[in-house]
XYZ file of C-alpha atoms in Angstrom:
377
model
C -53.503 -15.179 106.609
C -50.660 -14.667 109.094
C -47.105 -15.934 108.642
C -47.512 -18.255 111.615
C -50.633 -19.725 110.011
C -48.777 -20.468 106.764
C -46.232 -22.787 108.331
C -48.771 -24.921 110.137
C -48.935 -28.416 111.495
C -49.680 -30.901 108.734
C -52.421 -32.479 110.854
C -54.132 -29.104 111.243
C -53.788 -28.424 107.509
C -55.424 -31.756 106.696
C -58.291 -30.982 109.071
C -58.819 -27.588 107.429
C -58.701 -29.149 103.953
C -61.262 -31.799 104.865
C -63.548 -29.178 106.413
C -63.541 -27.183 103.175
C -63.994 -30.366 101.154
C -67.249 -31.033 102.956
C -68.708 -27.606 102.093
C -70.357 -26.116 99.038
C -69.482 -27.316 95.545
C -66.528 -29.300 96.907
C -68.801 -31.662 98.785
C -68.289 -35.373 98.214
C -70.146 -38.498 99.120
C -69.364 -40.032 102.492
C -67.261 -42.830 101.006
C -65.240 -40.424 98.815
C -64.506 -38.124 101.745
C -63.480 -41.099 103.866
C -61.046 -42.241 101.159
C -59.440 -38.789 100.952
C -59.163 -38.549 104.729
C -57.687 -42.050 104.976
C -55.049 -41.352 102.313
C -53.936 -38.084 103.892
C -53.862 -39.581 107.395
C -51.664 -42.461 106.223
C -49.399 -40.029 104.381
C -49.075 -37.825 107.494
C -48.210 -40.800 109.717
C -45.578 -42.014 107.256
C -44.002 -38.552 107.112
C -43.921 -38.248 110.912
C -42.398 -41.711 111.130
C -39.576 -40.635 108.799
C -38.997 -37.311 110.554
C -39.436 -38.824 114.043
C -41.407 -35.750 115.076
C -44.599 -33.874 114.253
C -44.793 -32.890 110.595
C -45.323 -29.366 109.254
C -46.324 -28.177 105.818
C -42.759 -26.968 105.215
C -41.606 -30.589 105.535
C -43.316 -31.382 102.238
C -40.495 -31.561 99.710
C -39.833 -33.557 96.559
C -37.652 -35.947 98.515
C -40.119 -36.670 101.336
C -43.298 -36.781 99.249
C -41.883 -38.846 96.378
C -40.134 -41.185 98.821
C -43.306 -41.947 100.756
C -45.440 -42.372 97.647
C -42.994 -44.716 95.927
C -42.724 -46.824 99.074
C -46.381 -46.834 100.033
C -48.174 -46.531 96.665
C -45.725 -47.558 93.921
C -46.475 -46.867 90.275
C -46.310 -50.546 89.427
C -48.415 -51.629 92.411
C -50.955 -54.401 92.247
C -54.007 -52.156 92.502
C -54.935 -49.526 89.937
C -56.215 -47.396 92.834
C -52.594 -46.623 93.758
C -52.627 -43.861 91.153
C -55.664 -42.463 92.941
C -53.551 -42.021 96.080
C -51.113 -39.926 94.064
C -53.934 -37.705 92.867
C -55.380 -37.113 96.331
C -52.014 -36.106 97.777
C -51.208 -33.893 94.787
C -54.588 -32.131 95.008
C -54.039 -31.543 98.722
C -50.569 -30.067 98.201
C -51.807 -27.794 95.410
C -54.542 -26.574 97.753
C -51.884 -25.805 100.366
C -50.009 -23.619 97.863
C -53.166 -21.808 96.715
C -54.316 -21.270 100.291
C -51.078 -19.572 101.328
C -49.454 -22.405 103.260
C -45.685 -22.718 103.043
C -44.348 -25.942 101.527
C -40.898 -27.093 100.555
C -39.595 -27.385 96.972
C -42.022 -29.666 95.097
C -41.231 -28.950 91.442
C -40.557 -32.610 90.570
C -43.626 -33.955 92.350
C -46.100 -31.412 91.018
C -44.699 -31.906 87.536
C -45.045 -35.701 87.509
C -48.045 -37.577 86.239
C -48.215 -41.093 87.706
C -48.707 -43.866 85.189
C -51.666 -46.069 86.005
C -50.535 -49.692 86.124
C -52.389 -51.747 83.549
C -53.720 -54.853 85.299
C -53.572 -58.220 83.651
C -57.084 -59.595 83.307
C -57.385 -62.874 85.207
C -59.951 -65.642 84.884
C -61.027 -68.563 87.036
C -62.581 -71.190 84.780
C -64.597 -74.273 85.767
C -61.635 -76.642 86.259
C -59.782 -74.142 88.416
C -62.929 -73.316 90.403
C -63.356 -76.971 91.365
C -59.744 -77.109 92.576
C -60.126 -73.883 94.568
C -63.366 -75.123 96.142
C -61.860 -78.416 97.340
C -58.745 -76.843 98.854
C -60.663 -73.978 100.489
C -63.412 -76.172 101.942
C -60.836 -77.927 104.128
C -60.288 -74.792 106.249
C -63.397 -72.656 105.575
C -66.625 -74.057 104.086
C -68.060 -70.538 104.065
C -65.243 -69.196 101.874
C -65.470 -72.203 99.563
C -69.230 -71.804 99.013
C -68.851 -68.040 98.629
C -66.440 -68.550 95.746
C -68.536 -71.286 94.132
C -71.815 -69.390 94.354
C -70.099 -66.259 93.079
C -68.791 -68.221 90.109
C -72.205 -69.763 89.327
C -74.188 -66.537 89.768
C -71.479 -64.445 88.034
C -72.011 -61.739 90.629
C -69.580 -59.211 92.072
C -68.029 -59.971 95.451
C -69.690 -56.994 97.147
C -73.122 -58.068 95.917
C -72.612 -61.486 97.488
C -71.424 -59.906 100.736
C -74.611 -57.848 101.041
C -76.940 -60.798 100.366
C -79.017 -62.151 103.261
C -80.516 -65.581 103.841
C -83.999 -64.212 103.180
C -82.898 -63.136 99.685
C -82.860 -66.813 98.712
C -86.380 -68.099 98.026
C -86.234 -71.908 97.621
C -89.974 -72.387 97.192
C -90.639 -73.391 93.566
C -93.207 -71.552 91.483
C -94.507 -72.188 87.946
C -92.285 -69.352 86.706
C -89.256 -70.320 88.837
C -89.183 -74.095 89.451
C -85.801 -73.902 91.242
C -86.499 -70.796 93.310
C -85.147 -67.248 93.095
C -82.511 -65.035 94.649
C -82.340 -61.257 95.099
C -79.241 -59.097 94.972
C -78.359 -55.393 94.969
C -76.507 -54.134 91.926
C -73.999 -51.658 93.345
C -73.164 -50.188 89.928
C -76.688 -49.523 88.679
C -79.561 -47.316 89.741
C -82.164 -50.049 89.478
C -81.512 -51.191 93.068
C -82.456 -54.709 94.054
C -83.155 -57.311 91.423
C -84.702 -60.790 91.646
C -83.583 -63.554 89.271
C -84.588 -67.166 88.746
C -82.167 -69.909 89.770
C -80.911 -72.786 87.668
C -80.401 -76.315 88.990
C -76.670 -75.899 89.687
C -77.190 -72.549 91.411
C -79.979 -73.951 93.596
C -77.826 -76.946 94.590
C -74.980 -74.620 95.592
C -77.258 -72.569 97.850
C -78.702 -75.727 99.412
C -75.191 -77.076 100.045
C -74.022 -73.907 101.756
C -77.156 -73.502 103.901
C -76.766 -77.091 105.119
C -73.183 -76.308 106.183
C -74.326 -72.978 107.603
C -76.812 -74.744 109.880
C -74.182 -77.258 110.966
C -71.625 -74.556 111.798
C -73.945 -72.331 113.871
C -76.082 -75.100 115.388
C -79.462 -73.862 114.171
C -81.345 -73.146 110.971
C -80.195 -69.797 109.503
C -82.631 -66.935 110.033
C -83.915 -64.761 107.206
C -82.201 -61.577 108.472
C -78.797 -63.263 108.816
C -76.163 -62.526 106.221
C -75.826 -65.268 103.646
C -72.035 -65.076 103.999
C -71.403 -63.584 107.455
C -68.308 -62.264 109.101
C -66.167 -64.728 111.044
C -63.315 -64.633 113.553
C -60.731 -67.024 114.893
C -62.033 -69.775 117.110
C -59.836 -71.705 119.535
C -56.064 -71.829 119.793
C -53.658 -71.668 116.891
C -52.191 -75.061 115.966
C -48.764 -74.933 114.292
C -48.974 -75.986 110.660
C -52.783 -75.703 110.523
C -55.144 -72.889 109.684
C -57.077 -71.525 112.622
C -60.754 -72.474 112.814
C -63.332 -69.772 112.162
C -66.490 -68.998 114.100
C -69.376 -67.455 112.152
C -71.009 -64.203 113.267
C -74.289 -64.339 111.292
C -75.485 -60.816 112.126
C -72.288 -59.123 110.933
C -71.544 -58.486 107.231
C -68.497 -60.209 105.809
C -65.272 -58.194 105.790
C -62.123 -58.092 103.659
C -63.546 -59.915 100.646
C -60.343 -59.638 98.542
C -58.445 -61.532 101.255
C -60.814 -64.519 100.945
C -60.102 -64.967 97.247
C -56.392 -64.296 97.690
C -56.025 -66.955 100.401
C -58.129 -69.434 98.410
C -56.026 -68.972 95.284
C -52.818 -69.378 97.273
C -54.114 -72.515 98.999
C -55.014 -74.027 95.615
C -51.666 -73.034 94.105
C -53.223 -70.871 91.387
C -52.425 -67.439 92.786
C -50.822 -64.806 90.563
C -50.093 -61.126 91.031
C -53.310 -59.876 89.413
C -55.597 -62.670 90.584
C -58.601 -61.157 92.348
C -62.252 -61.797 93.212
C -63.325 -60.603 89.755
C -61.537 -63.605 88.254
C -64.526 -65.782 89.183
C -67.023 -63.405 87.587
C -65.014 -63.090 84.385
C -64.328 -66.815 84.187
C -67.950 -67.713 84.887
C -69.221 -65.365 82.164
C -66.666 -66.631 79.652
C -67.508 -70.273 80.412
C -71.188 -69.405 80.024
C -70.618 -67.828 76.605
C -68.866 -70.887 75.177
C -71.360 -73.271 76.801
C -74.259 -71.400 75.196
C -72.446 -71.378 71.874
C -71.793 -75.117 72.007
C -75.449 -75.715 72.934
C -76.490 -73.944 69.734
C -78.207 -71.041 71.492
C -78.639 -68.092 69.134
C -76.877 -64.863 70.114
C -75.129 -66.160 73.263
C -73.642 -62.719 73.949
C -77.127 -61.378 74.629
C -77.672 -63.920 77.421
C -74.220 -63.274 78.876
C -74.937 -59.528 78.875
C -78.166 -60.043 80.801
C -76.450 -62.366 83.262
C -73.702 -59.805 83.877
C -76.342 -57.056 84.204
C -74.465 -54.814 81.772
C -76.330 -52.036 79.986
C -74.010 -52.084 76.966
C -73.264 -55.171 74.898
C -69.787 -53.869 74.078
C -68.912 -53.812 77.778
C -69.767 -57.500 78.033
C -67.752 -58.341 74.922
C -64.709 -56.586 76.343
C -65.342 -58.100 79.747
C -64.802 -61.623 78.462
C -62.246 -60.407 75.888
C -64.422 -61.246 72.915
C -64.278 -58.755 70.011
C -67.579 -59.535 68.310
C -66.905 -57.479 65.190
C -63.505 -59.059 64.566
C -64.875 -62.537 65.184
C -67.843 -62.071 62.811
C -65.507 -60.830 60.082
C -63.255 -63.848 60.562
C -66.235 -66.223 60.423
C -67.491 -64.525 57.249
C -64.094 -64.846 55.550
C -63.815 -68.470 56.648
C -67.285 -69.167 55.194
C -66.120 -67.807 51.833
C -63.122 -70.160 51.935
C -65.352 -73.115 52.843
C -67.810 -72.379 50.021
C -65.034 -72.071 47.446
C -63.390 -75.282 48.688
C -66.699 -77.145 48.664
C -66.718 -77.651 52.434
C -69.961 -75.666 52.778
C -72.896 -75.178 50.372
C -73.489 -71.754 48.866
C -76.655 -70.036 50.132
C -79.617 -70.239 47.778
C -81.283 -67.182 46.270
C -84.231 -67.658 48.637
C -81.952 -67.657 51.700
C -80.190 -64.521 50.472
C -83.498 -62.723 49.905
C -84.796 -63.753 53.325
C -81.586 -62.530 54.934
C -81.865 -59.134 53.213
C -85.484 -58.795 54.316
C -84.556 -59.741 57.873
C -81.799 -57.110 57.903
C -84.248 -54.474 56.715
C -86.788 -55.277 59.407
C -84.207 -55.318 62.206
C -82.848 -51.920 61.254
C -79.468 -53.181 60.010
C -80.148 -51.773 56.517
C -79.602 -48.061 57.036
C -80.214 -47.039 53.398
C -83.654 -45.814 54.459
C -84.605 -44.650 57.958
C -88.284 -44.018 58.666
C -89.166 -41.010 60.778
C -92.135 -42.296 62.709
C -92.807 -38.939 64.308
C -93.076 -37.021 61.038
C -94.207 -39.838 58.762
C -91.499 -39.275 56.178
C -88.451 -41.160 54.933
C -84.845 -39.993 54.837
C -82.283 -41.373 52.377
């Protein structure tokens, strides 16, 4: 590689890096490559803005790189993905050094390890959801119903954004008296999934579709997005939010902004409040409602509703340590029995419980090898 090639334009170096990234074992998915390209393009523009000229690889120094990163992607930023921006830039600069490009002194930057900000888990419970719905409905019925249906279905924001009108099947069947809805789980390999609706969920869909028809002037078509994109309609009136016109054939955009504006309008916004607050709050409310209704093993139903493969993920999701809680309940039962507040279990109940534990596999003193027909102690 020639000396002239080593001190190259930063734009050209980024192009070369992205070309190599797309080849061989370095290949990434389209979305991953787009994220890397976006980060490096933003970084290059920020550097050129500071230098007030075209940037070269030799302009990469501790002062310029650290300054841009701390301003643009601070360690204590709101999003945990900020640390990801650090990593992409650091990987790019290390590639420059390995590939023979000249860079400035970067000992401090290459030696730092950004600390991922730990987000505070936020929840939106039933009382808060009602307040958010009322305040949001005044300026955007679509946003209000999006938040309410997301809370009732306990679905992720992206899954709601991809849903179409035809995914809602209102026709009752013997197996689904209130209809069904279909969604695409973005975090699982099982693709699209159809679930039965409850009364409250069905009423929410009916309410939104009635408003949908009123806003567009015709009955929504099956291939329209359930929650479409929208843009400003009419002139801006001082002191009032601008009206929105629905674009049914376009997918909704900037989902985090919808929740952020709704929370601010309702006066419940906080630094870490995001669209996942509705999902977490809805699942937590569901757990306690099932528990109060006397449903056995409510965590199992919450896990299925959340579409989690691991029960422990669900327990952590709603901040419920099952093991710690069961131990506390067991210790409290001992106190209640000794104080006479609860009757001691009879010998028959104890024997039945031991037999039940054996049959469910909780008694691990003996494990049967079905394949070889022998027991292991």
